[in-house]
Amino acid sequence: MKVVITGGAGFIGLRLGAELLQRGSLTAPNGAQEAIDSLLLFDVNAPAVRPDWADERVVFQTGDISDAATVSALIDRDDISVFHLASVVSGGGERDFDLAMRVNLHGGLNVFEACRARAGLPRVVFASSIAVFGGASMPGVVGDTVKQTPQTTYGITKSICELLVNDYSRKGFFDGRSARLPTVIVRPGKPNQAASSFVSGLFREPLNGEVCSIPVAPETPMPLLGYRSIVGGFIALHEAEGAALGDDRAVSLPSFTVTVAEMIEALKRVAGERPLGEIVFERDPFIEEICAGWPKDAAHDRATALGLPKDASLDAIVEDYIEDYL
Amino acid sequence: MKVVITGGAGFIGLRLGAELLQRGSLTAPNGAQEAIDSLLLFDVNAPAVRPDWADERVVFQTGDISDAATVSALIDRDDISVFHLASVVSGGGERDFDLAMRVNLHGGLNVFEACRARAGLPRVVFASSIAVFGGASMPGVVGDTVKQTPQTTYGITKSICELLVNDYSRKGFFDGRSARLPTVIVRPGKPNQAASSFVSGLFREPLNGEVCSIPVAPETPMPLLGYRSIVGGFIALHEAEGAALGDDRAVSLPSFTVTVAEMIEALKRVAGERPLGEIVFERDPFIEEICAGWPKDAAHDRATALGLPKDASLDAIVEDYIEDYL
């Protein structure tokens, strides 16, 4: 079978690709575990260097997800699964509404229509976000049945795509699942346009001996998950029985809710004798306002019942990062 | 100022147009009550006969709402308000997914983009539906803060447009409001593709001395509202202060929850000595399934607080229909 990952050259897309190759198979549209003979990683840019795990099964392709013909050409077999990760991120979407609509809404529609056009019933895993929650009526803990009143264009487009995944699945156009991601840590490399980008920076920059600037208050709580569990969650959600998902195919992934101050404590605990770059607080109203609108805590009983993984602890996530990247 | 009604040749569109002309003015983007000097009723078809209330201010225009240039040309002044009623209905949307997406989703986007392009901050009233609610997690009574998990493509597109109205309003692109309609009674004329069409037929056909076929069980409950209150609700929601709506601009209109059996009792009470055509039950699984997925009861405390009207009783709605149409 073939697997397509949109946003495949991003941090999570690449890790998901590597994990899928190592695993070797997925549940195909015919219901059987089938070997992955083709892995297509689609993104707006190719990775700077071809990863060493990318064997002859792997193709990197660049293009514009808002072009229907481009997307249709990617999804060209009936024995296929799609992980749809391509997205303008939260801060980027607030800065450029039209780009967020083009990539997140119309790009999503292109992916969903291309999957619908296949003869099989492809499994489609859509990367949503807990940024679908927000607004004055949001409770302290958001569960899967809480109303979505997002306060960013990013969240709006994710919420819309969750609705579309539900309806395309109900209509039998494909077998869709949406995974709502909390803030993912620890992203290596450079900061990105996500309003939550500083959370990875909080661990990454000090461990690299660099100064890190935090744009929010130390008591700000954020639901987090490590990248290993994010990737594991995508695959477990792909493999889950459709019937177990019922008529609402979206689940919030497990997460830890910790404050910025608690993140710094964990960093210091795990770093031990390592020298750390300085952490300074320089509040940024643009970032603060976006983060203040997000949920403080996300329930994940449904995800847990489906067998989606959760890291052992915040400390374990930081240890994984040190093992994988330092 | 100019007023545009999409779906303007439909039953509610025409009644809204007549009511607006009688009222004579609305709150314009500049915040003042301004006289309506132009009323554009846009629809896929023109009314068979030009209504007698349609004076020289009224233009009927036909066209395809899924064509962006067509819609942009309708919304051609900055001193404008838009009532966006054009929609494929519930049963029609289940039969033709692509048509529902084209008219309801892409048509909605065209209206919202055209309003965004104006220099003022037009008030936009979007006709949503309580069909946005549904699914296994739906509570017995749906309030404005209940999660939307619609089980029809019609409901999905309405839910998506509510999200878009919220975000376009948050971004300051226009001043939007969404009115969630319950089943509207009593529609004159012919049955339509709405799964709830039989509810108007239940009153209309017997009063015309015709046989009426009911596709659901007598104990089926449906939230209803009379057309006078629907039209009054659209106008009151247009006139409401934006600040009173907060960050979620959608409200369920007031409604009565009554069973089919109670509707028949009301009909007989109001008809008195009038001869009535026979009502027969011929259950239709397609209609039953759609109706079974809808909410049984809708809270409307928020709508009431905003001053949106509710008919005095079910009997009063039937009396209004007899007065207006028989």
XYZ file of C-alpha atoms in Angstrom:
652
model
C 0.000 0.000 0.000
C 0.919 3.664 -0.386
C 1.000 6.259 2.381
C 0.810 9.994 1.758
C 1.820 12.503 4.427
C 0.957 16.122 3.672
C 3.210 18.508 5.541
C 5.603 15.575 5.181
C 8.774 17.648 5.302
C 7.849 19.201 8.645
C 9.206 18.000 11.976
C 6.283 15.715 12.794
C 5.771 14.657 9.162
C 9.358 13.422 8.911
C 9.236 11.600 12.248
C 5.909 10.006 11.259
C 7.415 8.892 7.934
C 10.414 7.299 9.663
C 8.162 5.543 12.177
C 5.841 4.209 9.456
C 8.789 2.753 7.508
C 10.101 1.090 10.651
C 6.656 -0.302 11.397
C 6.386 -1.438 7.769
C 2.619 -1.871 7.435
C -0.778 -0.315 8.135
C -4.394 -1.367 7.911
C -5.261 -0.900 4.231
C -8.719 -0.044 2.822
C -9.350 -3.805 2.402
C -9.066 -4.230 6.193
C -5.811 -6.232 6.123
C -2.370 -5.171 7.355
C -0.480 -4.408 4.174
C 3.180 -3.624 3.625
C 3.961 0.016 2.839
C 5.673 -0.074 -0.570
C 5.440 3.666 -1.226
C 5.691 6.661 1.115
C 5.047 10.070 -0.387
C 6.026 13.085 1.702
C 4.363 16.172 0.256
C 5.191 19.666 1.408
C 5.681 23.212 0.216
C 9.458 22.727 0.568
C 11.681 19.650 0.452
C 13.856 18.894 3.494
C 17.309 20.503 3.271
C 18.950 17.052 3.409
C 17.355 13.732 2.476
C 16.998 11.864 5.798
C 19.153 8.726 6.142
C 16.075 6.580 6.904
C 14.494 7.524 3.556
C 15.009 4.347 1.498
C 13.895 3.685 -2.074
C 10.211 3.622 -1.028
C 10.309 7.290 -0.135
C 9.482 10.154 -2.475
C 9.612 13.812 -1.464
C 7.380 16.019 -3.558
C 6.869 19.765 -3.323
C 3.794 21.683 -4.399
C 0.823 23.808 -3.390
C -1.860 21.973 -1.412
C -4.426 24.554 -2.465
C -4.158 23.285 -6.059
C -6.743 20.519 -6.524
C -5.001 18.846 -9.473
C -1.709 18.662 -7.571
C -3.371 16.997 -4.595
C -5.412 14.631 -6.742
C -2.207 13.405 -8.426
C -0.686 12.510 -5.025
C -3.567 10.259 -4.041
C -3.401 8.009 -7.079
C -3.986 4.483 -5.728
C -6.950 2.783 -4.096
C -4.737 0.955 -1.556
C -3.758 4.153 0.207
C -3.778 5.953 3.545
C -3.367 9.683 4.054
C -2.030 11.605 7.039
C -3.067 15.208 6.439
C -0.695 17.383 8.491
C -0.118 20.327 6.107
C -1.240 23.552 7.749
C -0.578 27.203 8.287
C 0.082 27.467 12.032
C -1.671 29.602 14.652
C 0.411 32.774 14.638
C 0.825 32.596 10.861
C -2.937 32.272 10.409
C -3.590 35.345 12.545
C -1.134 37.328 10.438
C -2.441 36.088 7.055
C -6.130 35.150 7.042
C -6.240 34.420 3.306
C -3.264 32.075 3.462
C -4.847 30.171 6.360
C -8.108 29.805 4.433
C -6.315 28.732 1.255
C -4.016 26.178 2.846
C -6.075 24.923 5.794
C -9.629 25.067 4.430
C -9.271 24.714 0.661
C -6.183 22.492 0.985
C -8.147 20.259 3.338
C -11.067 20.117 0.913
C -8.640 19.120 -1.861
C -7.273 16.253 0.240
C -10.744 15.092 1.236
C -12.052 15.217 -2.350
C -9.017 13.317 -3.667
C -9.583 10.561 -1.073
C -13.284 10.450 -1.918
C -12.394 9.875 -5.570
C -10.616 6.574 -4.784
C -12.452 3.278 -5.212
C -11.416 2.013 -1.765
C -12.353 3.593 1.573
C -8.982 5.115 2.513
C -8.205 5.845 6.133
C -7.503 9.548 6.534
C -5.916 10.946 9.690
C -6.306 14.705 9.989
C -4.078 16.727 12.326
C -6.432 19.049 14.199
C -5.557 21.093 17.272
C -6.917 21.928 20.710
C -6.967 25.496 19.331
C -10.469 24.521 18.113
C -11.549 25.363 21.672
C -11.822 28.899 22.950
C -14.105 31.788 23.682
C -16.031 33.051 26.688
C -18.096 29.873 27.100
C -15.090 27.514 27.210
C -14.990 25.430 30.411
C -11.805 24.954 32.454
C -11.276 21.461 31.082
C -12.220 20.781 27.451
C -13.486 17.314 26.567
C -14.327 15.931 23.140
C -17.972 17.029 23.504
C -17.260 20.681 24.305
C -18.529 23.246 21.813
C -15.864 24.598 19.502
C -15.789 28.398 19.496
C -12.215 29.003 18.358
C -10.755 32.505 18.635
C -8.119 32.174 15.912
C -8.491 31.616 12.169
C -6.212 28.600 12.610
C -8.655 27.115 15.120
C -11.647 27.951 12.890
C -10.135 26.120 9.913
C -9.246 23.111 12.098
C -12.784 23.023 13.478
C -14.229 23.194 9.947
C -12.015 20.335 8.777
C -13.115 18.208 11.771
C -16.717 18.749 10.634
C -15.799 17.815 7.059
C -13.949 14.663 8.185
C -17.081 13.676 10.117
C -19.349 14.217 7.127
C -17.108 12.582 4.506
C -16.863 9.596 6.867
C -20.630 9.503 7.503
C -21.244 9.579 3.752
C -18.816 6.689 3.200
C -16.438 8.821 1.114
C -13.455 7.807 3.264
C -12.747 6.506 6.760
C -11.605 9.626 8.577
C -10.171 10.337 11.991
C -9.096 13.683 13.470
C -6.400 13.952 16.146
C -6.479 17.188 18.155
C -2.894 18.043 19.024
C -1.853 19.924 22.149
C 1.411 21.908 21.994
C 4.120 19.553 20.703
C 7.497 19.537 22.435
C 10.435 19.552 21.960
C 10.734 20.683 18.334
C 14.384 20.837 17.261
C 15.754 23.514 14.937
C 14.415 27.036 14.640
C 11.310 28.714 16.117
C 8.272 28.746 13.798
C 5.174 30.942 13.382
C 3.128 28.962 15.903
C 2.134 31.094 18.879
C 3.241 28.158 21.045
C 6.667 27.973 19.388
C 8.325 29.402 22.522
C 7.417 26.253 24.489
C 9.893 24.164 22.489
C 12.342 27.046 22.623
C 12.129 27.023 26.426
C 13.825 23.592 26.443
C 15.816 23.734 23.204
C 17.603 27.058 23.457
C 18.919 26.669 27.064
C 20.111 23.112 26.273
C 22.006 24.592 23.319
C 23.545 27.173 25.641
C 21.470 29.937 24.053
C 19.296 32.616 25.626
C 15.562 31.927 25.421
C 12.889 34.635 25.491
C 9.474 33.674 26.866
C 6.580 35.905 25.677
C 4.042 34.902 28.373
C 3.830 34.902 32.167
C 5.460 32.047 34.203
C 2.050 30.936 35.528
C 0.618 30.392 32.005
C -0.641 26.797 31.727
C -0.314 24.859 28.441
C -1.380 21.299 27.543
C 1.714 19.546 26.091
C 2.708 16.237 24.574
C 6.041 14.855 23.394
C 6.636 14.224 19.692
C 7.057 10.467 20.195
C 3.514 10.224 21.580
C 2.168 12.548 18.876
C 3.535 10.255 16.164
C 2.390 7.172 18.072
C -1.030 8.764 18.480
C -1.420 9.364 14.737
C -0.594 5.726 14.005
C -2.777 4.325 16.804
C -5.691 6.481 15.634
C -5.156 5.223 12.077
C -5.258 1.636 13.339
C -8.301 2.084 15.629
C -11.575 0.428 14.627
C -13.836 2.973 12.935
C -16.807 1.731 14.979
C -14.992 2.671 18.205
C -15.016 6.302 17.046
C -18.779 6.523 16.549
C -20.315 9.503 14.769
C -17.710 12.004 16.002
C -14.348 11.050 14.553
C -12.241 13.642 16.394
C -10.361 13.027 19.628
C -8.066 15.223 21.666
C -4.729 13.442 22.086
C -3.530 12.872 25.652
C -1.620 15.800 27.167
C 0.014 17.152 30.310
C -1.113 20.543 31.557
C 1.862 22.345 33.009
C 2.750 25.989 33.599
C 5.750 27.693 32.064
C 7.322 27.760 35.557
C 6.863 23.968 35.848
C 8.455 23.503 32.415
C 11.517 25.424 33.591
C 11.709 23.276 36.745
C 11.572 20.088 34.631
C 14.277 21.411 32.330
C 16.563 22.113 35.305
C 15.863 18.697 36.845
C 16.626 16.804 33.639
C 19.602 18.976 32.653
C 21.367 18.208 35.946
C 24.964 19.369 35.582
C 24.576 20.521 31.965
C 25.154 24.241 31.535
C 21.948 26.008 30.458
C 21.421 29.204 28.498
C 19.457 31.928 30.274
C 15.635 32.158 30.209
C 14.248 35.694 30.138
C 10.634 36.856 30.204
C 9.758 39.436 27.528
C 6.004 39.476 27.266
C 4.497 39.826 23.777
C 0.812 40.879 23.722
C 0.200 39.226 20.292
C 1.377 35.826 21.552
C -0.143 36.276 25.007
C -3.572 37.008 23.592
C -3.555 33.901 21.385
C -2.341 31.654 24.205
C -4.848 33.152 26.669
C -7.664 32.108 24.333
C -6.627 28.454 24.255
C -7.820 25.776 26.666
C -5.900 25.360 29.900
C -6.576 21.651 30.223
C -7.873 18.985 27.822
C -9.607 15.747 28.844
C -8.399 12.674 26.998
C -10.376 9.747 28.376
C -11.627 8.896 24.880
C -8.116 8.939 23.407
C -6.863 6.767 26.257
C -9.706 4.282 25.743
C -8.666 4.075 22.077
C -5.122 3.196 23.174
C -3.441 6.433 22.144
C -0.101 6.836 23.941
C 0.988 9.415 26.505
C 4.571 10.074 27.570
C 5.511 8.871 31.085
C 6.106 12.435 32.318
C 7.252 15.885 31.276
C 10.755 14.923 32.429
C 10.648 11.852 30.165
C 9.776 14.068 27.166
C 12.832 16.240 27.828
C 15.011 13.139 28.268
C 13.739 11.801 24.905
C 14.706 15.056 23.247
C 18.206 14.946 24.706
C 18.562 11.323 23.561
C 17.226 11.994 20.059
C 18.830 15.345 19.249
C 21.728 16.228 21.566
C -28.946 52.146 2.459
C -29.217 48.966 0.392
C -30.398 45.578 1.647
C -29.564 42.316 -0.091
C -31.518 39.139 0.650
C -30.047 35.957 -0.813
C -32.675 33.289 -1.267
C -34.846 36.366 -1.668
C -37.491 34.698 -3.860
C -38.156 31.983 -1.286
C -41.072 32.058 1.127
C -39.143 33.614 4.013
C -37.027 35.833 1.733
C -40.139 37.414 0.237
C -41.828 37.910 3.611
C -38.618 39.440 5.000
C -38.410 41.779 2.007
C -42.007 42.941 2.500
C -41.443 43.469 6.227
C -38.245 45.458 5.655
C -39.977 47.792 3.198
C -42.805 48.343 5.652
C -40.298 49.053 8.421
C -38.421 51.354 6.051
C -35.032 51.504 7.781
C -32.267 49.486 9.445
C -29.120 50.177 11.395
C -26.526 50.979 8.727
C -22.760 50.341 8.984
C -22.368 53.911 10.286
C -24.499 52.980 13.324
C -27.484 55.204 12.396
C -30.969 54.120 11.315
C -30.992 54.719 7.582
C -33.823 54.546 5.082
C -33.769 51.523 2.788
C -33.604 52.968 -0.733
C -32.736 49.712 -2.481
C -33.812 46.122 -1.809
C -32.190 43.406 -3.898
C -33.773 39.967 -3.773
C -31.325 37.458 -5.215
C -32.270 33.860 -5.930
C -31.782 31.049 -8.390
C -35.284 31.723 -9.767
C -37.443 34.851 -9.853
C -40.873 34.691 -8.210
C -43.612 33.611 -10.654
C -45.421 36.930 -10.115
C -43.904 40.193 -8.906
C -45.409 40.725 -5.428
C -47.730 43.724 -5.079
C -45.648 45.164 -2.209
C -42.548 45.321 -4.466
C -42.284 49.041 -5.216
C -39.626 50.829 -7.272
C -36.967 50.174 -4.629
C -37.149 46.429 -5.267
C -35.003 44.512 -7.751
C -35.268 40.768 -8.304
C -32.097 39.238 -9.674
C -31.412 35.615 -10.563
C -28.036 33.922 -10.585
C -25.747 31.302 -9.104
C -24.564 32.046 -5.566
C -21.568 29.763 -6.072
C -20.171 32.247 -8.613
C -17.972 34.731 -6.750
C -18.209 37.509 -9.356
C -22.019 37.317 -9.381
C -22.182 37.650 -5.604
C -19.572 40.405 -5.479
C -21.651 42.447 -7.940
C -24.719 42.243 -5.647
C -22.913 43.700 -2.661
C -21.781 46.891 -4.366
C -22.277 49.609 -1.759
C -20.672 50.336 1.583
C -23.993 51.361 3.187
C -25.409 47.853 2.984
C -26.854 44.993 5.022
C -27.095 41.380 3.890
C -29.537 38.674 4.935
C -27.995 35.429 3.668
C -30.844 32.917 3.382
C -29.900 31.072 0.152
C -29.436 27.382 0.875
C -29.901 23.854 -0.333
C -32.290 22.333 2.241
C -31.826 19.254 4.418
C -33.315 16.499 2.265
C -31.853 18.050 -0.888
C -28.401 18.164 0.701
C -28.585 14.468 1.640
C -29.486 13.609 -1.948
C -26.839 15.843 -3.566
C -23.709 16.357 -1.440
C -21.867 18.356 -4.095
C -24.747 20.763 -4.601
C -24.978 21.365 -0.840
C -21.248 22.069 -0.656
C -21.349 24.366 -3.676
C -24.370 26.414 -2.624
C -24.143 26.333 1.167
C -20.374 26.332 1.768
C -18.877 28.028 -1.286
C -21.945 30.263 -1.733
C -21.587 31.328 1.895
C -17.888 32.051 1.428
C -18.746 34.200 -1.601
C -21.227 36.249 0.420
C -18.803 36.647 3.319
C -15.901 37.660 1.055
C -18.088 40.181 -0.804
C -19.115 41.769 2.520
C -15.512 41.809 3.695
C -14.545 43.726 0.551
C -16.784 46.690 1.484
C -15.299 49.734 3.211
C -17.986 49.778 5.921
C -18.663 47.047 8.468
C -21.906 45.630 7.028
C -24.271 43.746 9.274
C -24.737 40.227 7.928
C -27.520 37.952 9.178
C -26.968 34.312 8.268
C -29.849 31.822 8.332
C -28.499 28.770 10.138
C -30.560 25.862 11.435
C -30.986 23.736 14.534
C -29.917 20.902 12.188
C -26.379 21.901 13.279
C -27.097 19.742 16.343
C -27.135 15.965 16.242
C -25.225 12.803 16.902
C -24.898 10.385 19.787
C -23.604 12.995 22.255
C -26.507 15.421 21.710
C -28.365 16.250 24.956
C -32.172 16.255 25.191
C -32.294 20.055 25.084
C -29.768 21.880 22.914
C -28.565 25.288 24.049
C -26.299 27.717 22.226
C -23.219 26.228 23.910
C -23.875 22.607 22.892
C -21.299 20.984 20.619
C -22.357 20.813 16.992
C -22.061 17.295 15.609
C -24.551 17.466 12.726
C -25.604 14.265 10.993
C -26.599 15.793 7.651
C -24.508 17.604 5.051
C -26.993 20.474 5.365
C -26.231 20.718 9.093
C -22.478 20.451 8.469
C -22.514 23.362 6.010
C -24.642 25.460 8.388
C -22.245 24.715 11.240
C -19.255 25.673 9.074
C -20.892 28.958 8.079
C -21.599 29.772 11.755
C -17.863 29.323 12.410
C -17.006 31.551 9.453
C -19.463 34.257 10.570
C -17.776 34.192 13.985
C -14.294 34.528 12.516
C -15.126 37.184 9.917
C -16.780 39.150 12.746
C -13.822 38.635 15.117
C -11.452 39.844 12.405
C -13.568 42.966 11.807
C -14.403 41.965 8.226
C -18.132 42.421 8.850
C -20.583 42.471 11.753
C -22.152 39.022 11.546
C -25.018 37.292 13.303
C -26.348 33.760 12.767
C -29.961 32.820 13.493
C -30.556 29.100 13.992
C -34.016 28.333 12.619
C -36.256 25.578 13.924
C -38.828 24.112 11.500
C -40.765 27.025 9.994
C -44.541 26.779 9.730
C -46.863 27.210 7.919
C -45.230 27.455 4.495
C -47.849 28.051 1.781
C -47.618 26.522 -1.690
C -45.991 23.225 -2.529
C -43.878 20.827 -0.437
C -40.101 21.328 -0.810
C -36.999 19.136 -0.411
C -36.642 19.876 3.310
C -37.033 16.734 5.406
C -39.320 18.810 7.635
C -41.514 19.901 4.713
C -44.343 17.630 5.899
C -44.809 19.775 9.021
C -46.184 22.664 6.965
C -48.105 20.156 4.839
C -49.776 18.830 7.982
C -51.569 22.179 8.396
C -51.701 23.396 4.794
C -53.081 20.388 2.933
C -55.998 19.597 5.305
C -56.980 23.303 5.383
C -57.036 23.157 1.560
C -59.259 20.081 1.756
C -56.419 17.885 0.510
C -55.063 14.618 1.857
C -51.787 14.979 3.766
C -49.259 12.159 4.150
C -47.049 12.224 7.262
C -43.757 10.282 6.940
C -42.967 10.022 10.682
C -44.650 8.648 13.811
C -47.310 10.745 15.657
C -45.106 10.960 18.768
C -42.198 12.589 16.839
C -41.315 15.907 18.529
C -40.197 18.897 16.451
C -39.167 22.425 17.511
C -41.295 24.861 15.474
C -41.746 28.584 14.961
C -44.193 30.615 12.883
C -42.968 32.568 9.867
C -43.930 35.931 11.405
C -41.567 35.322 14.319
C -38.858 33.999 11.992
C -38.939 37.224 9.991
C -39.172 39.300 13.167
C -36.235 37.338 14.585
C -34.021 38.075 11.580
C -34.726 41.795 11.884
C -34.334 41.890 15.676
C -31.025 40.020 15.398
C -29.868 42.505 12.752
C -30.740 45.373 15.077
C -29.178 43.852 18.222
C -26.001 45.426 19.612
C -22.977 43.437 18.456
C -21.512 43.593 21.973
C -24.572 41.749 23.340
C -23.650 38.768 21.147
C -20.120 38.386 22.502
C -17.630 36.086 20.760
C -20.271 33.591 19.581
C -22.576 35.329 17.141
C -25.039 32.459 16.643
C -28.317 32.058 18.530
C -31.095 29.515 18.254
C -34.349 31.347 17.598
C -37.191 30.720 20.056
C -39.298 27.637 19.289
C -42.134 25.432 20.507
C -41.429 21.726 20.857
C -44.556 19.822 19.917
C -45.246 16.329 18.648
C -46.950 15.569 15.358
C -50.001 14.433 17.352
C -50.119 17.803 19.162
C -49.862 19.615 15.815
C -52.912 17.713 14.576
C -54.820 18.616 17.744
C -53.962 22.303 17.272
C -55.068 22.157 13.645
C -58.435 20.678 14.645
C -58.899 23.240 17.438
C -58.170 26.207 15.184
C -60.077 24.832 12.174
C -63.250 24.542 14.227
C -66.093 23.971 11.767
C -63.880 24.137 8.652
C -63.828 20.901 6.681
C -60.337 19.320 6.780
C -58.611 16.972 4.334
C -57.533 13.642 5.719
C -54.155 13.079 7.453
C -52.597 9.663 6.824
C -49.379 8.203 8.232
C -47.076 6.651 5.608
C -43.676 6.342 7.207
C -40.633 7.113 5.038
C -37.310 5.791 6.414
C -35.260 8.473 4.565
C -37.227 11.313 6.214
C -37.557 9.509 9.551
C -33.825 9.005 9.837
C -33.048 12.665 9.166
C -35.706 13.879 11.625
C -34.602 11.366 14.274
C -31.095 12.892 14.166
C -32.325 16.420 14.911
C -32.730 17.953 18.357
C -36.021 17.377 20.142
C -35.936 20.650 22.056
C -33.892 23.842 21.720
C -33.199 26.323 24.529
C -33.627 29.955 23.567
C -32.862 31.992 26.675
C -30.153 33.907 24.803
C -32.479 34.731 21.908
C -35.171 35.859 24.346
C -32.685 38.075 26.204
C -31.819 39.674 22.844
C -35.518 40.453 22.326
C -36.168 37.981 19.502
C -39.902 37.283 19.177
C -41.845 34.072 19.780
C -45.413 33.440 18.640
C -48.047 33.387 21.406
C -48.830 29.704 20.827
C -48.987 26.984 18.207
C -52.678 27.811 17.765
C -51.769 31.446 17.104
C -49.347 30.379 14.354
C -52.097 28.422 12.616
C -54.493 31.368 13.013
C -51.887 33.673 11.437
C -51.594 31.334 8.476
C -55.362 31.261 7.961
C -55.449 35.066 8.173
C -52.519 35.557 5.789
C -53.211 32.901 3.169
C -56.773 31.530 3.303
